[in-house]
mmCIF file of C-alpha atoms in Angstrom:
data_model
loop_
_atom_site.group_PDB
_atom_site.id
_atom_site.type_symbol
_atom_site.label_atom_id
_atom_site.label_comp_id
_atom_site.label_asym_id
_atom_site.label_seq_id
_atom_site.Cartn_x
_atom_site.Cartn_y
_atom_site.Cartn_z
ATOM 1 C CA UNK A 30 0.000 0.000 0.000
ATOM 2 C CA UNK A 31 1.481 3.419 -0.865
ATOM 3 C CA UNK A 32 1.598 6.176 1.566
ATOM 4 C CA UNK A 33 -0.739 8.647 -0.428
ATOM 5 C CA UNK A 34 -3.280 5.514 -0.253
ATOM 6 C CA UNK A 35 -3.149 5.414 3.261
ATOM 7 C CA UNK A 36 -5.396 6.657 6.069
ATOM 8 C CA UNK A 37 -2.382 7.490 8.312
ATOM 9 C CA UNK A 38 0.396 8.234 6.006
ATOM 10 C CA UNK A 39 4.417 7.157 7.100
ATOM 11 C CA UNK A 40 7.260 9.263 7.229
ATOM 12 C CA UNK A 41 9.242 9.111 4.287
ATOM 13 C CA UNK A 42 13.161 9.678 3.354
ATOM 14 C CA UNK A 43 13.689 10.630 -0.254
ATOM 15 C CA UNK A 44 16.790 10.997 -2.582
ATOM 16 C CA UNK A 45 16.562 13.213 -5.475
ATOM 17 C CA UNK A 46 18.483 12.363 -8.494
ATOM 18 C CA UNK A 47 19.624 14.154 -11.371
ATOM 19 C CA UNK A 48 19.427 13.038 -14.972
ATOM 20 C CA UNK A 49 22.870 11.963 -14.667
ATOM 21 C CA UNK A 50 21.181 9.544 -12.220
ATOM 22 C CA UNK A 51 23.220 11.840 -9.278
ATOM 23 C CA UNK A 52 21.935 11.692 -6.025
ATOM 24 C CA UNK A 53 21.757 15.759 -5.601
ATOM 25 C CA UNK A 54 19.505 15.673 -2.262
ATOM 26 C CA UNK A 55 18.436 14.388 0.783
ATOM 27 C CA UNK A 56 15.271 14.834 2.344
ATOM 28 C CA UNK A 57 12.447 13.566 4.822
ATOM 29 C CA UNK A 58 8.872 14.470 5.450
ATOM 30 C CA UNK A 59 5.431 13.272 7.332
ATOM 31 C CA UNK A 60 4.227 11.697 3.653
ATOM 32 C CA UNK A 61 5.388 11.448 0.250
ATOM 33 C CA UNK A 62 3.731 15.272 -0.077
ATOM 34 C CA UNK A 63 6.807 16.100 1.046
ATOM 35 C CA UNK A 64 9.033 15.444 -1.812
ATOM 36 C CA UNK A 65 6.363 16.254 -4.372
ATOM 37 C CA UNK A 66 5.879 19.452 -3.481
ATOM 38 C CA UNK A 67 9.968 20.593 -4.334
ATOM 39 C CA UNK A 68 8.198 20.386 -8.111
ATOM 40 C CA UNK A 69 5.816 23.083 -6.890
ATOM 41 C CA UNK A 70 9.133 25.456 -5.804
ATOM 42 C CA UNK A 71 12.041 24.389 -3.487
ATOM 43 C CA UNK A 72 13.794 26.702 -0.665
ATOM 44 C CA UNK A 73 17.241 25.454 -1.846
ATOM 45 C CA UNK A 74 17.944 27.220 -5.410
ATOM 46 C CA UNK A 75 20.765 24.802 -6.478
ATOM 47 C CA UNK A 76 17.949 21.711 -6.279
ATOM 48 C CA UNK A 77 15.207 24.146 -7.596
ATOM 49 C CA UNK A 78 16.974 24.506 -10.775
ATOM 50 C CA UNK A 79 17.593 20.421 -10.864
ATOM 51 C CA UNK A 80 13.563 20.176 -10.489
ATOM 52 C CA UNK A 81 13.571 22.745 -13.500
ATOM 53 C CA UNK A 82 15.565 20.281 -15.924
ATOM 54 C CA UNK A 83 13.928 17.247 -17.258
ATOM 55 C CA UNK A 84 15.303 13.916 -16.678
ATOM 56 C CA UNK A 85 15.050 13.812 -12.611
ATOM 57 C CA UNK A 86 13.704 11.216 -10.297
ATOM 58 C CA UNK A 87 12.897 10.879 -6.612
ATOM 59 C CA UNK A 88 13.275 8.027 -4.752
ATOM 60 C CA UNK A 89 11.083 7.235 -1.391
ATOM 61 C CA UNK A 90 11.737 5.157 1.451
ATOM 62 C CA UNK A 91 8.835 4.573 3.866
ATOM 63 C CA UNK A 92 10.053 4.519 7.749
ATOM 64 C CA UNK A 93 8.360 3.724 10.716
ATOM 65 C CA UNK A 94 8.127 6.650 12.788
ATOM 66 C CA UNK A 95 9.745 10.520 12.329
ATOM 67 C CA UNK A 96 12.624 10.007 14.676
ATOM 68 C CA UNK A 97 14.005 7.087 12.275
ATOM 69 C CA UNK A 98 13.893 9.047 8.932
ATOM 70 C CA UNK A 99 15.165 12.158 10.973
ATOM 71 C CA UNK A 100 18.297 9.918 12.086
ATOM 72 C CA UNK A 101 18.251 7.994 8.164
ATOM 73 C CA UNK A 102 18.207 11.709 6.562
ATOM 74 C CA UNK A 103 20.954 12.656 8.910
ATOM 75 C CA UNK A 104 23.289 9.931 8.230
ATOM 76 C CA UNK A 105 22.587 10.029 4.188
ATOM 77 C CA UNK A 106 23.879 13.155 4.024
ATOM 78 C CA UNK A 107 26.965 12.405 5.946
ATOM 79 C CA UNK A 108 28.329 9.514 3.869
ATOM 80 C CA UNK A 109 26.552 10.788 0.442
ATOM 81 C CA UNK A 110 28.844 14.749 1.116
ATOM 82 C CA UNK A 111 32.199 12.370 0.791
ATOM 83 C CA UNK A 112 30.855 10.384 -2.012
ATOM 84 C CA UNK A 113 31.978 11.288 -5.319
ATOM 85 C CA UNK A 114 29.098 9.811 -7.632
ATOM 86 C CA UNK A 115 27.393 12.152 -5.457
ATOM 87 C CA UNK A 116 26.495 15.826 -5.897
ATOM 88 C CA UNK A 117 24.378 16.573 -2.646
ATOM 89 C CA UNK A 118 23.105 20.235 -2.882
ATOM 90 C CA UNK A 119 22.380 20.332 0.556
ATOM 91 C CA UNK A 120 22.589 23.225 2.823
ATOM 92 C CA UNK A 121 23.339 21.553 6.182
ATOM 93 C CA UNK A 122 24.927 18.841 8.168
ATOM 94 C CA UNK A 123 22.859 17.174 10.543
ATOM 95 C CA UNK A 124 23.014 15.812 14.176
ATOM 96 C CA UNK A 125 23.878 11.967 13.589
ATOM 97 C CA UNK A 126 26.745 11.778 11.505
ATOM 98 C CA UNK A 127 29.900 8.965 10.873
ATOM 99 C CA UNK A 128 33.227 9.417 12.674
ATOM 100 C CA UNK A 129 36.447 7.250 12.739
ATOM 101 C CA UNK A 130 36.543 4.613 14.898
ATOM 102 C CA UNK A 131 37.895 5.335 18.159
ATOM 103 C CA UNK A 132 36.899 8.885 17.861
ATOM 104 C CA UNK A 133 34.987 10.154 20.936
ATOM 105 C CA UNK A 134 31.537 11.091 19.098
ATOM 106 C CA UNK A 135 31.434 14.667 20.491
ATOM 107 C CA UNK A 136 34.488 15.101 18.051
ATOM 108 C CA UNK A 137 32.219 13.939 15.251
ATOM 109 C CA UNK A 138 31.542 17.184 13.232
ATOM 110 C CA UNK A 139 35.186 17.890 12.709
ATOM 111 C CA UNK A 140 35.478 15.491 10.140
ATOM 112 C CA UNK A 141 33.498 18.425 8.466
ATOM 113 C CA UNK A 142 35.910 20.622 8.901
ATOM 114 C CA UNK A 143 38.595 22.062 6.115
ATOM 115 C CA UNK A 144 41.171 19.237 6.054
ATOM 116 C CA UNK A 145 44.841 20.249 7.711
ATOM 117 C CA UNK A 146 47.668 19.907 5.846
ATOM 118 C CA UNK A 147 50.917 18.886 7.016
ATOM 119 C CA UNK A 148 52.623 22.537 6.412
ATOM 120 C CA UNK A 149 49.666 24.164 8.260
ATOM 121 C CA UNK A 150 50.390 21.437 11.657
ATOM 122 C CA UNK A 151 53.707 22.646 11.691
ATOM 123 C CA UNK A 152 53.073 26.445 11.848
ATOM 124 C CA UNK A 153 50.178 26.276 13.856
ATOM 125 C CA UNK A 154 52.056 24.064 16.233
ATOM 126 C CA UNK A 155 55.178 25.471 16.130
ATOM 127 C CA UNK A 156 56.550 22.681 15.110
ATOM 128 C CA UNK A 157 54.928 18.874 15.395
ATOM 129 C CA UNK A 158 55.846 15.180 14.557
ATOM 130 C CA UNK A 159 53.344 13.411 12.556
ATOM 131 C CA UNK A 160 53.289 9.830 12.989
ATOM 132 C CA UNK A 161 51.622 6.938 11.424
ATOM 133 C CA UNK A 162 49.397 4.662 12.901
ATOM 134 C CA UNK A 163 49.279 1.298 10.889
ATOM 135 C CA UNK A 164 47.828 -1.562 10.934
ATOM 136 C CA UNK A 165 50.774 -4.140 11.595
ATOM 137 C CA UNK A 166 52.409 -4.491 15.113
ATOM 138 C CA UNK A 167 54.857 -2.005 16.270
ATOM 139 C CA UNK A 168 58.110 -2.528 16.950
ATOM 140 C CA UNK A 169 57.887 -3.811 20.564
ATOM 141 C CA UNK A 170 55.680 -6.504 20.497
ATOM 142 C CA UNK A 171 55.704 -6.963 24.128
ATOM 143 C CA UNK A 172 53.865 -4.005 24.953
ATOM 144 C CA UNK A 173 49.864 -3.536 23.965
ATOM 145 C CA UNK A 174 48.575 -2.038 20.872
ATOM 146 C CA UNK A 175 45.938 0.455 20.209
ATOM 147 C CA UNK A 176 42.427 -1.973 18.594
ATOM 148 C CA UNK A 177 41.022 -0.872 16.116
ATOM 149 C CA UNK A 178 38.081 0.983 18.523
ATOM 150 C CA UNK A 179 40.936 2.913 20.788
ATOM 151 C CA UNK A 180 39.581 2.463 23.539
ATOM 152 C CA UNK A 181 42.040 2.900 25.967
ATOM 153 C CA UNK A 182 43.964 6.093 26.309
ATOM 154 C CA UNK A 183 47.036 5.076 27.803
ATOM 155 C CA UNK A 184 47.728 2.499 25.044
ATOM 156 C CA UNK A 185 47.112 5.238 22.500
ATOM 157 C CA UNK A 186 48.971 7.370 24.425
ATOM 158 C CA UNK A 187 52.007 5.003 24.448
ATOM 159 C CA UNK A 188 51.559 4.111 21.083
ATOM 160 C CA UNK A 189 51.939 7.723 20.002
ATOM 161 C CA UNK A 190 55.034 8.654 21.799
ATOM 162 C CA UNK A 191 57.202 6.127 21.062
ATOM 163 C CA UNK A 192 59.062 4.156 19.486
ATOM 164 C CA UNK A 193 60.002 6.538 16.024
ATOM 165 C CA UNK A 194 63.435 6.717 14.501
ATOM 166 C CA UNK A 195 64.507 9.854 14.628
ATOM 167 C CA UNK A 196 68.444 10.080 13.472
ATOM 168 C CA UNK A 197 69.703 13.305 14.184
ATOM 169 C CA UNK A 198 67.031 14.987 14.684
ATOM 170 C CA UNK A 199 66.802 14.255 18.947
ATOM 171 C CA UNK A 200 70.362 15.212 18.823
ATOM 172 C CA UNK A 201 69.545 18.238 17.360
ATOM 173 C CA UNK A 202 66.628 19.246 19.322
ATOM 174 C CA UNK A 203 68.561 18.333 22.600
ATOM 175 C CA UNK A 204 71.093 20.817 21.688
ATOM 176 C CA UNK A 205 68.510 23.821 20.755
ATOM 177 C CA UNK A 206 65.032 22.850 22.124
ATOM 178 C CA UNK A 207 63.917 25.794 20.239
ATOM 179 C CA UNK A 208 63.800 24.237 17.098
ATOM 180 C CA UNK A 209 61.997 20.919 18.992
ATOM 181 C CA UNK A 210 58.414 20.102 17.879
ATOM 182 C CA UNK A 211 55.659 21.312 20.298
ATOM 183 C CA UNK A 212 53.394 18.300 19.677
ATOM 184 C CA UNK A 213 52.937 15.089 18.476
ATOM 185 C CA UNK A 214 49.887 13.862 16.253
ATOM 186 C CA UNK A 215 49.399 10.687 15.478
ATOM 187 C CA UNK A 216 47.007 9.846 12.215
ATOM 188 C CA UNK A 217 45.442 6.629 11.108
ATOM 189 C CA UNK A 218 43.764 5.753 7.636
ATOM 190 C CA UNK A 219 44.318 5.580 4.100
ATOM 191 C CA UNK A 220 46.075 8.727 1.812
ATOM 192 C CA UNK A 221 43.170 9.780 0.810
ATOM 193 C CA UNK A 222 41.118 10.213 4.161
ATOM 194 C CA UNK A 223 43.513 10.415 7.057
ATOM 195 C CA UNK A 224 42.611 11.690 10.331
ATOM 196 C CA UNK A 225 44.260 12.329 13.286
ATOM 197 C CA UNK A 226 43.616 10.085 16.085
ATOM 198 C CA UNK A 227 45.297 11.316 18.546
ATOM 199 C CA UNK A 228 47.216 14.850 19.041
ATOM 200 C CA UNK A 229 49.612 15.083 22.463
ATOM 201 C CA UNK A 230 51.843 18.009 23.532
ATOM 202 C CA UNK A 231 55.402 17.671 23.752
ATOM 203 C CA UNK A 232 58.071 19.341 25.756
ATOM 204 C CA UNK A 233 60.740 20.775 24.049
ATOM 205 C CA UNK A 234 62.781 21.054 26.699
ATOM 206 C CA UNK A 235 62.842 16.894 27.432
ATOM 207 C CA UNK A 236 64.974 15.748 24.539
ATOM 208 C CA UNK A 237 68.435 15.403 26.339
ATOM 209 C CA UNK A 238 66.629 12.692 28.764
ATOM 210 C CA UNK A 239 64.247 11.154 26.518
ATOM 211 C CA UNK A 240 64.065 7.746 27.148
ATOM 212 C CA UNK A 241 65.738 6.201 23.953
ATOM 213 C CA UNK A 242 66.240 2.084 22.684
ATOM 214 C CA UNK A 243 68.804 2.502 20.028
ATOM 215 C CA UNK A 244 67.701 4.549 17.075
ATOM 216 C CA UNK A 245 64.083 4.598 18.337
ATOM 217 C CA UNK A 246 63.233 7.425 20.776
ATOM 218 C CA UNK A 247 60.311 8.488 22.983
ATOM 219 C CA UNK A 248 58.581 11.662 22.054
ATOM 220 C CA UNK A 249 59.133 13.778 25.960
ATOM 221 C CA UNK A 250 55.432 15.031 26.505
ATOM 222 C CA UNK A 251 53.774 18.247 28.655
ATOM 223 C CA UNK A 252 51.794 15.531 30.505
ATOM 224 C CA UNK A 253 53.141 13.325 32.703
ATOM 225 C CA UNK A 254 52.263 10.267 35.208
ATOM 226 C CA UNK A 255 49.084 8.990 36.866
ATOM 227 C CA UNK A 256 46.012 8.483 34.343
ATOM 228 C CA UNK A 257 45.821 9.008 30.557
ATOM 229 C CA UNK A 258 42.423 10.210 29.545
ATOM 230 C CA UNK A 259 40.914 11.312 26.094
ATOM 231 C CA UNK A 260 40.943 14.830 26.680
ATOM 232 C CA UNK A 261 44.978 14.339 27.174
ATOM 233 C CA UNK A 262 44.651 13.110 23.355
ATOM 234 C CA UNK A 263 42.651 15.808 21.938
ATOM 235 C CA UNK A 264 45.586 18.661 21.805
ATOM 236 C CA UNK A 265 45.000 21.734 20.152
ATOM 237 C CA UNK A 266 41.090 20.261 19.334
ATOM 238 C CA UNK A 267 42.558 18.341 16.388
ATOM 239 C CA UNK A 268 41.417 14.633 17.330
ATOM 240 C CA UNK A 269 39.169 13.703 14.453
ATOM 241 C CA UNK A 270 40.448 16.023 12.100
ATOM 242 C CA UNK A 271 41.436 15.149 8.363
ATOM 243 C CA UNK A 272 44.857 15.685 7.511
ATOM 244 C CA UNK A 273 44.869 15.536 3.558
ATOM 245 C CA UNK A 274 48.423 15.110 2.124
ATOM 246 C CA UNK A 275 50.363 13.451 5.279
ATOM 247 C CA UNK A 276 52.291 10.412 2.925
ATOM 248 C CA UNK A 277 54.109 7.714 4.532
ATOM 249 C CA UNK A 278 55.750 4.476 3.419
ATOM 250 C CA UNK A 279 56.369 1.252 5.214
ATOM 251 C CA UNK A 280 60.556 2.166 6.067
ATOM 252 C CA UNK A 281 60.565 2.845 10.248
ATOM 253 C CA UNK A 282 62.307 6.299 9.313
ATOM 254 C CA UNK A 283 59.101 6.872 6.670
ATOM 255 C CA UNK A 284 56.854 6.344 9.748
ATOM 256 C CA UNK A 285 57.041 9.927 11.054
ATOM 257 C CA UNK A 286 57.270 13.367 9.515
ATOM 258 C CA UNK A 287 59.132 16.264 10.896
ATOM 259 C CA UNK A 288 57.036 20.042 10.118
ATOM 260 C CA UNK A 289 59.142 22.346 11.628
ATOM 261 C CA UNK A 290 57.827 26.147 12.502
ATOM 262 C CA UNK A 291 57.722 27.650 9.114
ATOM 263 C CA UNK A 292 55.950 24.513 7.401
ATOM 264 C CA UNK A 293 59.019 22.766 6.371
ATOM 265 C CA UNK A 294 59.028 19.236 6.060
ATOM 266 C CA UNK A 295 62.029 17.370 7.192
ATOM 267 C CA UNK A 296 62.195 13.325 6.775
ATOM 268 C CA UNK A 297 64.885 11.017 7.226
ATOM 269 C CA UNK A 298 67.513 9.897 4.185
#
């Protein structure tokens, strides 16, 4: 039975497409009035002058009850704004939205956000390691690794400070903390969508003790002892945040970037 035929009509989700076959916008309403009445004249110009173009279709989905479409609409937008066989004309992001795993949802509409870039870290950090978090095991495989979820702060924490080849460059910023790197941000994901999953604050001032094994080094942090929490991981609010041209490869000294003060990058021979 459609919802125009009957006596108490559903809520509906809809998806407008263009006659590229597009999916251009994302909407809900009490009924299937809803969407038909964009073809009378639409609030949003860009999808007014779709619905003035032949070739378009609208696709309905029936839900049970307002608060599910509201939460469908919501999360349809999200995913359809990164798609690119998508070309959502939609003014707004909602409430109920993806985030990376591990990411504390309150950090959620960051991923929204302009994307960092590795130059702009450094300046606006005055300096920073970036580091990569893979996959495969670290280095010590006697102490715990970070799941997937990151659930546990310390083990993120730990997992973010050390261990990272760094040459020269602890010597260097032993001898002149003032070139050392204020922070260090760990990111996680693929080239094309990596975000940072955790961001810590380093002390310049810590690299003649830094606890070292061999080439690999400890990155000397502001905080120190008793309890890690998440809030200790969120430095400088970038925890969620995509970083958009961070490139690693699978060499330990590849692992971490160097982005000095002015935006230089620095990486090891």
């Amino acid at each position: 039975m459609s919802a125009s035929s009957r006596l108490v009509p559903r809520p509906v989700v809809y998806a407008v497409r263009d006659r590229d076959n597009r999916i251009v916008y994302i909407g809900r309403g009490q009924s299937e009035d809803r969407p038909q009445s964009h073809a009378a004249g639409s609030h949003n110009a860009a999808l007014a002058a779709i619905l003035d173009t032949p070739g378009y279709t609208i696709d309905v989905a029936e839900m049970p009850d307002a608060a599910t479409a509201a939460v469908v609409e919501s999360m349809l937008i999200d995913v359809l704004s990164a798609d690119v066989k998508a070309k959502l004309v939609n003014a707004r992001r909602e409430k109920w939205c993806f985030t990376p795993l591990g990411t504390p949802p309150e950090y959620a509409h960051r991923l929204g956000l302009e994307p960092l870039t590795v130059s702009g870290l450094g300046r606006s950090l005055d300096g920073v390691l970036i580091v990569f978090h893979g996959s495969k095991p670290y280095r010590d495989l006697n102490r715990l690794q970070a799941d997937a979820a990151g659930t546990d702060p310390a083990v993120l924490a730990e997992n973010t400070v050390r261990w990272w080849q760094l040459g020269t460059w602890a010597q260097q910023w032993a001898a002149a903390p003032q070139t050392a790197p204020r922070a260090v941000v760990a990111v996680k994901g693929p080239t094309a969508r990596r975000y940072v999953r955790t961001a810590i604050a380093a002390d310049p001032v810590g690299w003649p003790t830094a606890t070292r094994d061999g080439a690999f080094y400890q990155v000397p942090t502001i905080r120190g002892g008793g309890m890690w929490t998440h809030n200790d991981l969120d430095h400088a609010q970038l925890r969620g945040r995509l970083v958009h041209d961070a490139r690693f490869s699978n060499r330990a000294q590849d692992l971490v970037i160097w982005v000095d003060a002015t935006g230089t990058e620095h990486r090891q021979p």
